[in-house]
PDB file of C-alpha atoms in Angstrom:
ATOM      1  CA  UNK X   1      -0.245   0.013  -0.116  1.00 39.00           C
ATOM      2  CA  UNK X   2       1.428   3.316  -0.853  1.00 39.00           C
ATOM      3  CA  UNK X   3       1.804   6.070   1.705  1.00 39.00           C
ATOM      4  CA  UNK X   4      -0.775   8.138  -0.136  1.00 36.00           C
ATOM      5  CA  UNK X   5      -3.074   5.390   0.395  1.00 37.00           C
ATOM      6  CA  UNK X   6      -2.311   5.174   4.090  1.00 34.00           C
ATOM      7  CA  UNK X   7      -2.713   8.916   4.581  1.00 34.00           C
ATOM      8  CA  UNK X   8      -5.922   8.798   2.943  1.00 35.00           C
ATOM      9  CA  UNK X   9      -7.441   5.842   5.211  1.00 32.00           C
ATOM     10  CA  UNK X  10      -6.159   7.841   8.371  1.00 35.00           C
ATOM     11  CA  UNK X  11      -8.039  10.872   6.962  1.00 37.00           C
ATOM     12  CA  UNK X  12     -11.254   8.931   6.241  1.00 35.00           C
ATOM     13  CA  UNK X  13     -10.851   7.399  10.109  1.00 34.00           C
ATOM     14  CA  UNK X  14     -10.279  10.833  11.360  1.00 37.00           C
ATOM     15  CA  UNK X  15     -13.215  12.402   9.639  1.00 41.00           C
ATOM     16  CA  UNK X  16     -15.660   9.658  10.723  1.00 41.00           C
ATOM     17  CA  UNK X  17     -14.280   9.686  14.051  1.00 49.00           C
ATOM     18  CA  UNK X  18     -14.085   5.761  14.461  1.00 57.00           C
ATOM     19  CA  UNK X  19     -17.208   5.246  16.254  1.00 75.00           C
ATOM     20  CA  UNK X  20     -20.480   4.184  15.501  1.00 83.00           C
ATOM     21  CA  UNK X  21     -23.456   6.587  15.193  1.00 89.00           C
ATOM     22  CA  UNK X  22     -26.814   6.129  17.563  1.00 90.00           C
ATOM     23  CA  UNK X  23     -29.520   4.153  15.797  1.00 83.00           C
ATOM     24  CA  UNK X  24     -31.492   6.500  13.205  1.00 89.00           C
ATOM     25  CA  UNK X  25     -33.925   3.843  11.775  1.00 89.00           C
ATOM     26  CA  UNK X  26     -36.918   3.016  13.950  1.00 93.00           C
ATOM     27  CA  UNK X  27     -39.415   0.100  13.579  1.00 89.00           C
ATOM     28  CA  UNK X  28     -42.227   1.143  16.060  1.00 89.00           C
ATOM     29  CA  UNK X  29     -45.485   2.582  15.482  1.00 86.00           C
ATOM     30  CA  UNK X  30     -46.050   6.118  16.514  1.00 75.00           C
ATOM     31  CA  UNK X  31     -49.025   5.418  19.408  1.00 74.00           C
ATOM     32  CA  UNK X  32     -47.317   6.313  22.488  1.00 77.00           C
ATOM     33  CA  UNK X  33     -44.795   9.046  23.775  1.00 87.00           C
ATOM     34  CA  UNK X  34     -41.739   7.560  25.009  1.00 90.00           C
ATOM     35  CA  UNK X  35     -39.974  10.705  26.233  1.00 96.00           C
ATOM     36  CA  UNK X  36     -41.174  13.676  28.664  1.00 97.00           C
ATOM     37  CA  UNK X  37     -40.327  16.622  26.617  1.00 98.00           C
ATOM     38  CA  UNK X  38     -42.541  18.943  29.046  1.00 98.00           C
ATOM     39  CA  UNK X  39     -39.290  20.625  30.834  1.00 98.00           C
ATOM     40  CA  UNK X  40     -37.953  21.547  27.360  1.00 98.00           C
ATOM     41  CA  UNK X  41     -41.021  22.931  26.396  1.00 98.00           C
ATOM     42  CA  UNK X  42     -41.594  25.108  29.591  1.00 98.00           C
ATOM     43  CA  UNK X  43     -38.106  26.655  28.674  1.00 98.00           C
ATOM     44  CA  UNK X  44     -39.182  27.440  24.953  1.00 98.00           C
ATOM     45  CA  UNK X  45     -42.263  29.086  26.276  1.00 98.00           C
ATOM     46  CA  UNK X  46     -40.782  31.127  28.433  1.00 98.00           C
ATOM     47  CA  UNK X  47     -37.856  32.319  26.531  1.00 98.00           C
ATOM     48  CA  UNK X  48     -38.696  32.313  22.928  1.00 98.00           C
ATOM     49  CA  UNK X  49     -41.021  34.366  21.233  1.00 98.00           C
ATOM     50  CA  UNK X  50     -43.525  33.626  18.386  1.00 96.00           C
ATOM     51  CA  UNK X  51     -40.863  34.904  15.756  1.00 96.00           C
ATOM     52  CA  UNK X  52     -38.009  32.208  17.373  1.00 97.00           C
ATOM     53  CA  UNK X  53     -36.025  35.139  19.138  1.00 97.00           C
ATOM     54  CA  UNK X  54     -34.546  33.942  22.148  1.00 98.00           C
ATOM     55  CA  UNK X  55     -34.210  35.726  25.254  1.00 98.00           C
ATOM     56  CA  UNK X  56     -30.704  34.101  26.025  1.00 98.00           C
ATOM     57  CA  UNK X  57     -30.246  36.601  29.226  1.00 97.00           C
ATOM     58  CA  UNK X  58     -33.262  35.132  30.690  1.00 97.00           C
ATOM     59  CA  UNK X  59     -32.394  31.768  29.389  1.00 97.00           C
ATOM     60  CA  UNK X  60     -28.994  31.925  31.367  1.00 97.00           C
ATOM     61  CA  UNK X  61     -30.908  31.980  34.729  1.00 96.00           C
ATOM     62  CA  UNK X  62     -32.362  28.749  33.769  1.00 96.00           C
ATOM     63  CA  UNK X  63     -29.392  26.898  32.659  1.00 95.00           C
ATOM     64  CA  UNK X  64     -29.423  24.479  35.056  1.00 97.00           C
ATOM     65  CA  UNK X  65     -32.942  23.231  34.169  1.00 98.00           C
ATOM     66  CA  UNK X  66     -31.451  23.445  30.609  1.00 98.00           C
ATOM     67  CA  UNK X  67     -28.534  20.888  31.543  1.00 98.00           C
ATOM     68  CA  UNK X  68     -30.801  18.636  33.250  1.00 98.00           C
ATOM     69  CA  UNK X  69     -33.115  18.012  30.313  1.00 98.00           C
ATOM     70  CA  UNK X  70     -29.648  17.614  28.089  1.00 98.00           C
ATOM     71  CA  UNK X  71     -28.830  14.787  30.739  1.00 98.00           C
ATOM     72  CA  UNK X  72     -32.074  13.154  30.612  1.00 98.00           C
ATOM     73  CA  UNK X  73     -31.774  13.129  26.548  1.00 98.00           C
ATOM     74  CA  UNK X  74     -28.225  11.884  27.020  1.00 97.00           C
ATOM     75  CA  UNK X  75     -28.922   9.110  29.425  1.00 97.00           C
ATOM     76  CA  UNK X  76     -31.922   7.886  26.944  1.00 96.00           C
ATOM     77  CA  UNK X  77     -30.265   5.958  24.448  1.00 94.00           C
ATOM     78  CA  UNK X  78     -32.461   5.606  21.359  1.00 95.00           C
ATOM     79  CA  UNK X  79     -33.929   2.307  20.594  1.00 93.00           C
ATOM     80  CA  UNK X  80     -34.748   0.724  17.277  1.00 93.00           C
ATOM     81  CA  UNK X  81     -38.350  -0.151  18.672  1.00 92.00           C
ATOM     82  CA  UNK X  82     -39.111   3.249  18.962  1.00 95.00           C
ATOM     83  CA  UNK X  83     -41.158   5.097  16.218  1.00 94.00           C
ATOM     84  CA  UNK X  84     -39.728   7.281  13.578  1.00 95.00           C
ATOM     85  CA  UNK X  85     -41.656  10.072  15.017  1.00 95.00           C
ATOM     86  CA  UNK X  86     -40.205   9.605  18.267  1.00 96.00           C
ATOM     87  CA  UNK X  87     -36.761   9.429  16.980  1.00 96.00           C
ATOM     88  CA  UNK X  88     -37.284  12.630  15.212  1.00 97.00           C
ATOM     89  CA  UNK X  89     -38.759  14.418  18.144  1.00 97.00           C
ATOM     90  CA  UNK X  90     -35.717  13.091  20.035  1.00 98.00           C
ATOM     91  CA  UNK X  91     -33.181  14.214  17.746  1.00 98.00           C
ATOM     92  CA  UNK X  92     -34.601  17.731  16.850  1.00 98.00           C
ATOM     93  CA  UNK X  93     -35.043  18.638  20.749  1.00 98.00           C
ATOM     94  CA  UNK X  94     -31.664  17.572  21.252  1.00 98.00           C
ATOM     95  CA  UNK X  95     -29.945  19.575  18.428  1.00 98.00           C
ATOM     96  CA  UNK X  96     -32.091  22.587  19.685  1.00 98.00           C
ATOM     97  CA  UNK X  97     -31.402  22.331  23.133  1.00 98.00           C
ATOM     98  CA  UNK X  98     -27.782  21.580  22.916  1.00 98.00           C
ATOM     99  CA  UNK X  99     -27.300  24.722  20.152  1.00 98.00           C
ATOM    100  CA  UNK X 100     -28.975  26.966  23.211  1.00 98.00           C
ATOM    101  CA  UNK X 101     -26.705  25.537  25.527  1.00 98.00           C
ATOM    102  CA  UNK X 102     -23.783  26.055  23.074  1.00 98.00           C
ATOM    103  CA  UNK X 103     -24.626  29.872  22.995  1.00 98.00           C
ATOM    104  CA  UNK X 104     -25.238  30.130  26.613  1.00 98.00           C
ATOM    105  CA  UNK X 105     -21.775  28.608  27.278  1.00 98.00           C
ATOM    106  CA  UNK X 106     -20.117  31.496  25.297  1.00 98.00           C
ATOM    107  CA  UNK X 107     -22.525  34.210  26.092  1.00 98.00           C
ATOM    108  CA  UNK X 108     -22.312  36.959  25.172  1.00 97.00           C
ATOM    109  CA  UNK X 109     -21.600  36.467  21.478  1.00 98.00           C
ATOM    110  CA  UNK X 110     -22.672  38.108  18.290  1.00 98.00           C
ATOM    111  CA  UNK X 111     -22.738  34.771  16.202  1.00 98.00           C
ATOM    112  CA  UNK X 112     -22.316  31.174  16.681  1.00 98.00           C
ATOM    113  CA  UNK X 113     -19.854  31.438  13.844  1.00 98.00           C
ATOM    114  CA  UNK X 114     -17.502  33.509  16.727  1.00 98.00           C
ATOM    115  CA  UNK X 115     -17.461  30.246  18.692  1.00 98.00           C
ATOM    116  CA  UNK X 116     -14.562  27.867  17.887  1.00 97.00           C
ATOM    117  CA  UNK X 117     -15.592  24.901  15.739  1.00 98.00           C
ATOM    118  CA  UNK X 118     -19.621  25.251  16.792  1.00 98.00           C
ATOM    119  CA  UNK X 119     -20.735  22.102  14.790  1.00 98.00           C
ATOM    120  CA  UNK X 120     -17.386  20.004  14.883  1.00 98.00           C
ATOM    121  CA  UNK X 121     -16.891  19.671  18.409  1.00 97.00           C
ATOM    122  CA  UNK X 122     -17.611  16.421  20.066  1.00 97.00           C
ATOM    123  CA  UNK X 123     -19.546  17.465  23.614  1.00 98.00           C
ATOM    124  CA  UNK X 124     -23.352  16.337  23.043  1.00 98.00           C
ATOM    125  CA  UNK X 125     -23.701  12.961  25.314  1.00 97.00           C
ATOM    126  CA  UNK X 126     -25.652  10.265  23.742  1.00 97.00           C
ATOM    127  CA  UNK X 127     -25.339   7.047  26.422  1.00 95.00           C
ATOM    128  CA  UNK X 128     -21.214   6.969  27.065  1.00 94.00           C
ATOM    129  CA  UNK X 129     -20.481   8.733  23.579  1.00 95.00           C
ATOM    130  CA  UNK X 130     -20.065  12.272  22.898  1.00 97.00           C
ATOM    131  CA  UNK X 131     -21.244  13.600  19.215  1.00 97.00           C
ATOM    132  CA  UNK X 132     -21.088  16.963  17.568  1.00 98.00           C
ATOM    133  CA  UNK X 133     -24.082  18.987  16.361  1.00 98.00           C
ATOM    134  CA  UNK X 134     -22.712  18.198  12.722  1.00 98.00           C
ATOM    135  CA  UNK X 135     -22.768  14.430  13.721  1.00 97.00           C
ATOM    136  CA  UNK X 136     -26.339  14.659  14.954  1.00 98.00           C
ATOM    137  CA  UNK X 137     -27.380  16.861  11.592  1.00 98.00           C
ATOM    138  CA  UNK X 138     -25.507  15.277   8.942  1.00 97.00           C
ATOM    139  CA  UNK X 139     -24.902  11.557   9.927  1.00 96.00           C
ATOM    140  CA  UNK X 140     -28.129  10.893  12.066  1.00 97.00           C
ATOM    141  CA  UNK X 141     -31.150  13.172  11.017  1.00 98.00           C
ATOM    142  CA  UNK X 142     -30.677  13.812   7.441  1.00 97.00           C
ATOM    143  CA  UNK X 143     -30.411  10.003   7.147  1.00 96.00           C
ATOM    144  CA  UNK X 144     -33.903   9.725   8.522  1.00 96.00           C
ATOM    145  CA  UNK X 145     -35.674  10.500   4.864  1.00 95.00           C
ATOM    146  CA  UNK X 146     -37.448  13.893   6.211  1.00 97.00           C
ATOM    147  CA  UNK X 147     -36.149  16.842   4.610  1.00 98.00           C
ATOM    148  CA  UNK X 148     -38.291  18.898   6.815  1.00 98.00           C
ATOM    149  CA  UNK X 149     -35.761  18.748   9.500  1.00 98.00           C
ATOM    150  CA  UNK X 150     -34.082  21.348   8.184  1.00 98.00           C
ATOM    151  CA  UNK X 151     -36.781  24.006   9.277  1.00 98.00           C
ATOM    152  CA  UNK X 152     -37.257  22.110  12.636  1.00 98.00           C
ATOM    153  CA  UNK X 153     -33.467  22.196  13.832  1.00 98.00           C
ATOM    154  CA  UNK X 154     -32.123  25.964  14.481  1.00 98.00           C
ATOM    155  CA  UNK X 155     -28.725  27.478  14.595  1.00 97.00           C
ATOM    156  CA  UNK X 156     -28.873  30.332  16.463  1.00 98.00           C
ATOM    157  CA  UNK X 157     -28.978  32.703  13.827  1.00 98.00           C
ATOM    158  CA  UNK X 158     -31.450  35.033  11.951  1.00 97.00           C
ATOM    159  CA  UNK X 159     -31.474  33.514   8.819  1.00 98.00           C
ATOM    160  CA  UNK X 160     -31.856  30.020  10.163  1.00 97.00           C
ATOM    161  CA  UNK X 161     -35.658  28.576  10.221  1.00 97.00           C
ATOM    162  CA  UNK X 162     -37.094  30.117  13.635  1.00 97.00           C
ATOM    163  CA  UNK X 163     -36.696  28.149  16.743  1.00 98.00           C
ATOM    164  CA  UNK X 164     -40.275  26.533  17.425  1.00 98.00           C
ATOM    165  CA  UNK X 165     -41.474  27.950  21.079  1.00 98.00           C
ATOM    166  CA  UNK X 166     -42.343  24.512  21.870  1.00 98.00           C
ATOM    167  CA  UNK X 167     -40.991  21.213  21.801  1.00 98.00           C
ATOM    168  CA  UNK X 168     -41.318  18.642  19.047  1.00 98.00           C
ATOM    169  CA  UNK X 169     -43.551  15.673  20.290  1.00 97.00           C
ATOM    170  CA  UNK X 170     -44.793  12.495  18.692  1.00 95.00           C
ATOM    171  CA  UNK X 171     -48.522  13.388  19.021  1.00 94.00           C
ATOM    172  CA  UNK X 172     -47.786  16.760  17.350  1.00 96.00           C
ATOM    173  CA  UNK X 173     -44.744  16.329  14.923  1.00 97.00           C
ATOM    174  CA  UNK X 174     -46.251  15.948  11.325  1.00 97.00           C
ATOM    175  CA  UNK X 175     -48.551  19.450  12.248  1.00 97.00           C
ATOM    176  CA  UNK X 176     -45.333  21.032  13.700  1.00 98.00           C
ATOM    177  CA  UNK X 177     -42.988  19.864  10.912  1.00 98.00           C
ATOM    178  CA  UNK X 178     -45.730  20.959   8.407  1.00 97.00           C
ATOM    179  CA  UNK X 179     -45.854  24.511   9.971  1.00 97.00           C
ATOM    180  CA  UNK X 180     -42.145  25.048  10.456  1.00 98.00           C
ATOM    181  CA  UNK X 181     -41.908  24.346   6.838  1.00 98.00           C
ATOM    182  CA  UNK X 182     -44.860  26.377   5.616  1.00 98.00           C
ATOM    183  CA  UNK X 183     -43.794  29.256   8.055  1.00 97.00           C
ATOM    184  CA  UNK X 184     -40.054  29.176   6.685  1.00 98.00           C
ATOM    185  CA  UNK X 185     -40.650  29.134   2.760  1.00 98.00           C
ATOM    186  CA  UNK X 186     -43.324  32.057   3.328  1.00 98.00           C
ATOM    187  CA  UNK X 187     -41.115  34.251   5.621  1.00 98.00           C
ATOM    188  CA  UNK X 188     -40.499  37.187   3.224  1.00 97.00           C
ATOM    189  CA  UNK X 189     -37.419  37.681   5.645  1.00 96.00           C
ATOM    190  CA  UNK X 190     -35.857  34.384   4.591  1.00 97.00           C
ATOM    191  CA  UNK X 191     -37.271  33.494   1.062  1.00 98.00           C
ATOM    192  CA  UNK X 192     -38.555  36.174  -1.489  1.00 98.00           C
ATOM    193  CA  UNK X 193     -41.130  34.422  -3.656  1.00 98.00           C
ATOM    194  CA  UNK X 194     -42.915  35.665  -6.968  1.00 98.00           C
ATOM    195  CA  UNK X 195     -44.235  33.691  -9.913  1.00 98.00           C
ATOM    196  CA  UNK X 196     -41.309  34.090 -12.097  1.00 98.00           C
ATOM    197  CA  UNK X 197     -38.500  34.408  -9.628  1.00 98.00           C
ATOM    198  CA  UNK X 198     -37.352  32.794  -6.460  1.00 98.00           C
ATOM    199  CA  UNK X 199     -34.929  34.364  -3.910  1.00 98.00           C
ATOM    200  CA  UNK X 200     -34.060  31.635  -1.676  1.00 98.00           C
ATOM    201  CA  UNK X 201     -32.385  30.927   1.495  1.00 98.00           C
ATOM    202  CA  UNK X 202     -29.055  29.407   1.412  1.00 98.00           C
ATOM    203  CA  UNK X 203     -30.410  26.242   3.107  1.00 98.00           C
ATOM    204  CA  UNK X 204     -31.982  25.300  -0.175  1.00 98.00           C
ATOM    205  CA  UNK X 205     -28.629  25.621  -1.701  1.00 98.00           C
ATOM    206  CA  UNK X 206     -26.648  23.612   0.772  1.00 98.00           C
ATOM    207  CA  UNK X 207     -29.307  20.769   1.046  1.00 98.00           C
ATOM    208  CA  UNK X 208     -30.744  20.964  -2.128  1.00 98.00           C
ATOM    209  CA  UNK X 209     -30.042  17.143  -2.601  1.00 97.00           C
ATOM    210  CA  UNK X 210     -32.396  16.559   0.262  1.00 98.00           C
ATOM    211  CA  UNK X 211     -35.325  18.345  -1.121  1.00 98.00           C
ATOM    212  CA  UNK X 212     -34.972  16.812  -4.816  1.00 98.00           C
ATOM    213  CA  UNK X 213     -35.343  13.147  -4.166  1.00 95.00           C
ATOM    214  CA  UNK X 214     -38.580  13.064  -5.800  1.00 92.00           C
ATOM    215  CA  UNK X 215     -38.582  16.237  -7.952  1.00 96.00           C
ATOM    216  CA  UNK X 216     -37.143  19.524  -8.788  1.00 97.00           C
ATOM    217  CA  UNK X 217     -36.373  22.334  -6.025  1.00 98.00           C
ATOM    218  CA  UNK X 218     -39.314  24.128  -7.381  1.00 98.00           C
ATOM    219  CA  UNK X 219     -41.515  21.340  -6.950  1.00 97.00           C
ATOM    220  CA  UNK X 220     -40.598  20.887  -3.398  1.00 98.00           C
ATOM    221  CA  UNK X 221     -40.931  24.754  -2.377  1.00 98.00           C
ATOM    222  CA  UNK X 222     -44.277  24.878  -4.445  1.00 97.00           C
ATOM    223  CA  UNK X 223     -45.790  22.058  -1.882  1.00 96.00           C
ATOM    224  CA  UNK X 224     -45.290  24.766   0.893  1.00 97.00           C
ATOM    225  CA  UNK X 225     -45.732  27.933  -1.026  1.00 98.00           C
ATOM    226  CA  UNK X 226     -48.466  30.273  -0.635  1.00 97.00           C
ATOM    227  CA  UNK X 227     -47.519  31.773  -3.536  1.00 98.00           C
ATOM    228  CA  UNK X 228     -48.192  30.983  -7.438  1.00 98.00           C
ATOM    229  CA  UNK X 229     -44.805  29.780  -8.805  1.00 98.00           C
ATOM    230  CA  UNK X 230     -43.792  29.070 -12.261  1.00 97.00           C
ATOM    231  CA  UNK X 231     -41.984  25.557 -12.559  1.00 95.00           C
ATOM    232  CA  UNK X 232     -39.250  27.526 -14.970  1.00 96.00           C
ATOM    233  CA  UNK X 233     -38.865  30.292 -12.442  1.00 98.00           C
ATOM    234  CA  UNK X 234     -35.581  31.851 -11.987  1.00 98.00           C
ATOM    235  CA  UNK X 235     -33.778  30.752  -8.896  1.00 98.00           C
ATOM    236  CA  UNK X 236     -31.318  33.173  -6.640  1.00 98.00           C
ATOM    237  CA  UNK X 237     -29.954  32.623  -3.305  1.00 98.00           C
ATOM    238  CA  UNK X 238     -30.052  35.520  -0.764  1.00 97.00           C
ATOM    239  CA  UNK X 239     -27.258  36.442   1.642  1.00 97.00           C
ATOM    240  CA  UNK X 240     -27.363  34.656   4.948  1.00 98.00           C
ATOM    241  CA  UNK X 241     -27.478  36.525   8.220  1.00 98.00           C
ATOM    242  CA  UNK X 242     -25.227  34.537  10.916  1.00 98.00           C
ATOM    243  CA  UNK X 243     -26.074  37.167  13.512  1.00 98.00           C
ATOM    244  CA  UNK X 244     -27.386  35.804  16.882  1.00 98.00           C
ATOM    245  CA  UNK X 245     -30.900  35.346  17.020  1.00 98.00           C
ATOM    246  CA  UNK X 246     -31.492  37.018  20.025  1.00 98.00           C
ATOM    247  CA  UNK X 247     -34.895  38.907  21.353  1.00 95.00           C
ATOM    248  CA  UNK X 248     -34.033  42.681  21.047  1.00 89.00           C
TER     249      UNK X 248
END
């Protein structure tokens, strides 16, 4: 084996961390809630407004409650007997709660991008292992065949889909994901839609593959849009605002 090949294998091992991701395929049916997300729900209702803006100063005073919720999720390893809905609710809530925790750990900050390696650092506990936010998004959630997760997870920035001020749960998941999708697509601060021209969030550019499994990008947007769109409409992408989604 050549030296280059050895370096390539070492690079791949480093890239994937040499560890197994938690399960992301579930066989159960969505009849019962396995987990209790009520503490996270209470925090969201208390510190996040209807526009998704976050009172981080207030949240800071309840950081122990947030840490306890993350410990609760971390001590609950996803099981293949869960329903897909339970798995999605678990990982979406975990991602969002961990993102808020990351901001609070580095508060005050003007942007999540001012934090060193925000999506690559492994610190989010699941069982005995730790994972990065990037692991949860790219190696778990994006493999669950549900592109609407991109409208549900929040990156603590103004151009991100808003942080829903309630926890995701099995019983509400479908309506919550649908509402998050429609709110984001039709929000003129994120996407500017007209019949012949679409000025889209970069989320649709970065994750285009996820949205086009069963048709074109325009086909996907039309499913959620309140605006009539021509199938040959021109597409542009708008500048992404990474400033902190803090309540003013």
